[in-house]
CSV table of C-alpha atoms and ligand atoms in Angstrom, one decimal:
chain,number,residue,atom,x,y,z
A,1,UNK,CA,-19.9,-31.5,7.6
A,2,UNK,CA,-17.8,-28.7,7.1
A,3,UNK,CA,-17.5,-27.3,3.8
A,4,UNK,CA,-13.7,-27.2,2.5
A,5,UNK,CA,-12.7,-30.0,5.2
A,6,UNK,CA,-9.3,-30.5,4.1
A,7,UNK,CA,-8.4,-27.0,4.7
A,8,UNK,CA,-9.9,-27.4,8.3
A,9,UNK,CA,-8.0,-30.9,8.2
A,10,UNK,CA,-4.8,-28.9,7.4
A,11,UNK,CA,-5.3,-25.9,9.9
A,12,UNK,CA,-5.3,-29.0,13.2
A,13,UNK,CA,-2.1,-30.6,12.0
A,14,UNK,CA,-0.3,-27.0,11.6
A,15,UNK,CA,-1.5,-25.7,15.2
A,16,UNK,CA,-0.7,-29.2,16.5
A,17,UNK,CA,2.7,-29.2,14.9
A,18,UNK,CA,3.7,-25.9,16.5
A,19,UNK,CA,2.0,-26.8,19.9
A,20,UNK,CA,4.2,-30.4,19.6
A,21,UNK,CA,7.4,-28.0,19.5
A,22,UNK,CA,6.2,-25.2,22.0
A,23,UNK,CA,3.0,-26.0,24.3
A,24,UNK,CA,2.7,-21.8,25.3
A,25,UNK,CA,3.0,-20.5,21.8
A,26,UNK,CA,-0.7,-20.0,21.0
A,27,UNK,CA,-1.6,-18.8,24.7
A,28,UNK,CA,1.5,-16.6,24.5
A,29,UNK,CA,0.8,-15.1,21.6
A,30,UNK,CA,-3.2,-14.3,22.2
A,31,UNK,CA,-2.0,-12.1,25.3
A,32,UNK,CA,-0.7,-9.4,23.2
A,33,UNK,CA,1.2,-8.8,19.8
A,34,UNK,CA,4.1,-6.8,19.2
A,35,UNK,CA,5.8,-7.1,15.4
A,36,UNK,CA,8.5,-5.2,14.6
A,37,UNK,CA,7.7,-5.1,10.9
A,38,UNK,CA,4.4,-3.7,9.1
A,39,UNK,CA,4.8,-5.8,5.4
A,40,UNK,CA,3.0,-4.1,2.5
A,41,UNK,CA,3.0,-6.4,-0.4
A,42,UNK,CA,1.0,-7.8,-2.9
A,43,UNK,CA,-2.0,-10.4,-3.0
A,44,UNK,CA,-0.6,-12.5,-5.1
A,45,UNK,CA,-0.9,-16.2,-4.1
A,46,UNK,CA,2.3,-16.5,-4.3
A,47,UNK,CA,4.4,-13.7,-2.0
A,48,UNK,CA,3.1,-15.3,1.5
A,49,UNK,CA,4.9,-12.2,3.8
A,50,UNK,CA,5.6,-14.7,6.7
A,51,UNK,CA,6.6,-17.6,5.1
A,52,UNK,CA,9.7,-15.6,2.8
A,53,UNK,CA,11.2,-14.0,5.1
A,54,UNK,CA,10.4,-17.2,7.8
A,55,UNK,CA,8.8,-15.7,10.5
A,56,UNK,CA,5.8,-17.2,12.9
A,57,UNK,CA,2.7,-15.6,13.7
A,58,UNK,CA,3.0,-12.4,16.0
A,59,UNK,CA,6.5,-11.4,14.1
A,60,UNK,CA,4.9,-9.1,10.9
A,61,UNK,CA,1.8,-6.8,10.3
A,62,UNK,CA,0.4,-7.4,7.4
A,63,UNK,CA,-1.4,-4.9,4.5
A,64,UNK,CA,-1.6,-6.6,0.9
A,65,UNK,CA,-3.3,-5.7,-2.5
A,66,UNK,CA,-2.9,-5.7,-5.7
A,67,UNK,CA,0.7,-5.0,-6.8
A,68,UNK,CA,1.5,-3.3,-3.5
A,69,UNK,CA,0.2,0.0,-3.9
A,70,UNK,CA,0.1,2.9,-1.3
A,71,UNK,CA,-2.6,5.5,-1.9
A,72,UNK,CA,-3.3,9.0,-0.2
A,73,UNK,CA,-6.7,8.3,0.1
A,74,UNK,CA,-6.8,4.0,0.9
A,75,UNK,CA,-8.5,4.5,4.2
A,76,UNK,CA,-7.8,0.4,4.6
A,77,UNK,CA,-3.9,0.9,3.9
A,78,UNK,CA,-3.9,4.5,5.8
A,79,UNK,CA,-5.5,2.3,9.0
A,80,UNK,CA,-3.0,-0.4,8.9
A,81,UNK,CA,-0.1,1.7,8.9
A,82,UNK,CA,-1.6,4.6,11.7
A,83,UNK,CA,-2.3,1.3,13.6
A,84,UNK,CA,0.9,-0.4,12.9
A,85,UNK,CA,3.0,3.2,13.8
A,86,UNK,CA,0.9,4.6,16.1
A,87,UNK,CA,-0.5,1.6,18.2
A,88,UNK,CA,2.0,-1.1,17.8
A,89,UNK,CA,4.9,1.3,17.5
A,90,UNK,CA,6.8,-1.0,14.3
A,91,UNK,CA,10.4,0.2,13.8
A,92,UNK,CA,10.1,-0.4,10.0
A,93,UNK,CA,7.9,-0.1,7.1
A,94,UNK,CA,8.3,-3.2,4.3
A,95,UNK,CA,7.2,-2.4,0.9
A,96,UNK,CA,7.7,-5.5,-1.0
A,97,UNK,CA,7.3,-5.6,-4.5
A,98,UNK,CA,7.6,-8.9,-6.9
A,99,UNK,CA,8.6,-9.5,-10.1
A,100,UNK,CA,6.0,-11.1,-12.4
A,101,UNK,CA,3.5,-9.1,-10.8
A,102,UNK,CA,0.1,-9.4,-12.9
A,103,UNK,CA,-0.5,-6.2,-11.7
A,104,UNK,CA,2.3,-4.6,-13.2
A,105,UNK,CA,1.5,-6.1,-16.4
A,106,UNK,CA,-1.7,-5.2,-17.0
A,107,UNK,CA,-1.1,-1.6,-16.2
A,108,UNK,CA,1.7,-1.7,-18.3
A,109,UNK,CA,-1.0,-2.8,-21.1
A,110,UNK,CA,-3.4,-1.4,-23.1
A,111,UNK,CA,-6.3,-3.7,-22.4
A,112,UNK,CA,-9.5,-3.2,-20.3
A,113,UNK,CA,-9.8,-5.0,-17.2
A,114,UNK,CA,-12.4,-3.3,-15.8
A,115,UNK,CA,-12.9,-2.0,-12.2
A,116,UNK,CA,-9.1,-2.8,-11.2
A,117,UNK,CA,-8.2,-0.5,-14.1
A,118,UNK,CA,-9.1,2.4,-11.7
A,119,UNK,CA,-6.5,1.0,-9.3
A,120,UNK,CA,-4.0,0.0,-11.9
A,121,UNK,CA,-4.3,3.9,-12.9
A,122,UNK,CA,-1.6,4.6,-10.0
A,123,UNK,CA,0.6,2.3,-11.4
A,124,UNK,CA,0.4,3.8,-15.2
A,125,UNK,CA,1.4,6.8,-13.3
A,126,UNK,CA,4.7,5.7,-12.0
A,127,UNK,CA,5.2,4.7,-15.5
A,128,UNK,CA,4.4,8.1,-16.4
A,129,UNK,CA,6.7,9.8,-13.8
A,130,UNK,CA,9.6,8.2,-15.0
A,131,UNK,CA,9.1,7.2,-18.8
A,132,UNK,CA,12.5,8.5,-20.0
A,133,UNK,CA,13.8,5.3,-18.0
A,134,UNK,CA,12.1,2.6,-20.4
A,135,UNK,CA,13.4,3.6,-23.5
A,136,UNK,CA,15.2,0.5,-25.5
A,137,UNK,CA,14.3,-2.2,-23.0
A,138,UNK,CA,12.8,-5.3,-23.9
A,139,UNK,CA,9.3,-5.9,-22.9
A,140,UNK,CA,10.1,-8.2,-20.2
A,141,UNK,CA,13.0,-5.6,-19.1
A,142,UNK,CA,10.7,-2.8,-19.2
A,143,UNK,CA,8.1,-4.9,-16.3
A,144,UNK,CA,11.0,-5.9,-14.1
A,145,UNK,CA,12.3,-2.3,-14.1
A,146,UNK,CA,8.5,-0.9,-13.4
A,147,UNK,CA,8.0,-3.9,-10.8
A,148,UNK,CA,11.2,-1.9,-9.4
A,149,UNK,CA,10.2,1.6,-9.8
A,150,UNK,CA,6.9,1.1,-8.2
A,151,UNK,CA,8.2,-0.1,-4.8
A,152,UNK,CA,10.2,3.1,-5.3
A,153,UNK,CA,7.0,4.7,-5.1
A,154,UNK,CA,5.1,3.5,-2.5
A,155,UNK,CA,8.3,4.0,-0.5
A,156,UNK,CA,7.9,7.6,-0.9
A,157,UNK,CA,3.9,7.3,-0.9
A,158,UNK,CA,4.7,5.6,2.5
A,159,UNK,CA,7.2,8.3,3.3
A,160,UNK,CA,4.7,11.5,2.7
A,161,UNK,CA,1.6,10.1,4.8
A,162,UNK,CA,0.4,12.0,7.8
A,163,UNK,CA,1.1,9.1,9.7
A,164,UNK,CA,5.2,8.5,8.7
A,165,UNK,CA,5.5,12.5,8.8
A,166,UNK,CA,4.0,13.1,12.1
A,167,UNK,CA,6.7,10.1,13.7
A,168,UNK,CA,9.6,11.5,12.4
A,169,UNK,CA,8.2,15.4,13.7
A,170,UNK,CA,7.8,13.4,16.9
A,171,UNK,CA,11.6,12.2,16.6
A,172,UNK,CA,10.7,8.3,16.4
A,173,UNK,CA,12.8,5.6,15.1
A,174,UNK,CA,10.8,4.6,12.2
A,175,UNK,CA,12.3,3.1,8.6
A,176,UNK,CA,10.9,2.7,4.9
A,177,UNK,CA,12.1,0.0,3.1
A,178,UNK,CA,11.9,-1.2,-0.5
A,179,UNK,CA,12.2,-4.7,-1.2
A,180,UNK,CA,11.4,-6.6,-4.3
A,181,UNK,CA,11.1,-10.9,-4.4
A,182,UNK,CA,11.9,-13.2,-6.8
A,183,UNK,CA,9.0,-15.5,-7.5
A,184,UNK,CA,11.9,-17.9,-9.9
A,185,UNK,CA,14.1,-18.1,-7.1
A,186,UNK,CA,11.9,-17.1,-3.5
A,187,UNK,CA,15.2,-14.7,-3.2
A,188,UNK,CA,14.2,-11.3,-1.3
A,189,UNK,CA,16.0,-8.3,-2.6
A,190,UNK,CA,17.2,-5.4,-1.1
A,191,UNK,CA,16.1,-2.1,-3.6
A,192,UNK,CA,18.7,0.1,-1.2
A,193,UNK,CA,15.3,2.6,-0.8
A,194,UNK,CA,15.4,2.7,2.7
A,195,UNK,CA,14.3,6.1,4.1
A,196,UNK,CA,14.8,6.8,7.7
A,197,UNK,CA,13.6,10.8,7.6
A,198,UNK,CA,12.6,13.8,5.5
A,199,UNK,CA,15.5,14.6,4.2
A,200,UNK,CA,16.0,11.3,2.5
A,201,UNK,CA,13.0,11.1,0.2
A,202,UNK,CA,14.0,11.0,-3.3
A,203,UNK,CA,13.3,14.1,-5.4
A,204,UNK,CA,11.9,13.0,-8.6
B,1,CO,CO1,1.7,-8.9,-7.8
């Protein structure tokens, strides 16, 4: 007996479904993959990267943690996107924020959360980059706008890696995008960041 059957249960009548509607799909697909679209989001339960912007398996590479944060020295994130540039040559880089991110809260909060703090430290730093732009929001204003400016972020974090640099030097096609969803309305939103070379990353 396999322990969390229904899950199990639920996996057989999704591959069956898609087999029902296209008998080569699964044998297809195992040959190779080839997305167009490396997706850096957040782990939150609720910002599935395939299922909002309604793609099957094969179409998106996926990197997620907490409140979608790109660090200079994340070997895990750095190793998804050398992989996803280098290997499966992607044409664009996703960075999807959300709003109501419980990420974003907590670093926008004084209490202790323990280990995760260390992480969340990046974020208090975006707030610190740019704290002239909070000033007489309301609290819930002040998280949307931060959920906002930290895709901003990573879109440059994204921008100044080795990896990103070294495709643009090499003169390939390779965009940064910054995206933020709506977990009220499951509406994607467009944060008009993209950056297609050097000369487009925002000077702070
Ligand atoms: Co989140």
């Amino acid at each position: 007996m396999k322990t969390l059957k229904y899950l199990f249960d639920r996996n057989r009548e999704w591959a069956n479904t898609i087999k029902e509607e296209d008998p080569a799909f699964f044998s297809e697909l195992s040959k190779q993959q080839s997305p167009e679209y490396l997706w850096i989001g957040c782990s939150d339960s609720r910002v599935p990267a395939n299922q909002i912007v309604n793609l099957p398996p094969g179409e998106v590479f996926v990197h997620r943690n907490i409140a979608n944060v790109v660090v200079h020295t994340d070997l895990n994130c750095l190793s998804v996107i050398q992989f996803a540039v280098d290997v499966l040559k992607v044409k664009h880089i996703i960075i999807c924020g959300h709003y109501g991110c419980g990420g974003i809260r907590a670093a926008m909060e004084d209490q202790e959360h323990g280990l995760i703090d260390n992480w969340l430290r990046h974020i208090k730093d975006v707030i610190r980059f740019n704290a002239g732009r909070f000033e007489g929001l309301d609290h819930e204003d002040k998280l949307d706008l931060l959920c906002e400016l930290n895709v901003r972020e990573q879109v440059t974090n994204v921008c100044n890696t080795t990896i990103v640099q070294n495709a643009w030097k090499q003169g390939r096609e390779l965009s940064v995008h910054g995206w933020i969803y709506s977990i009220q309305n499951g509406i994607l939103k467009d944060l008009d960041a993209c950056i297609t070379c050097n000369d487009e990353i925002p000077v702070r």
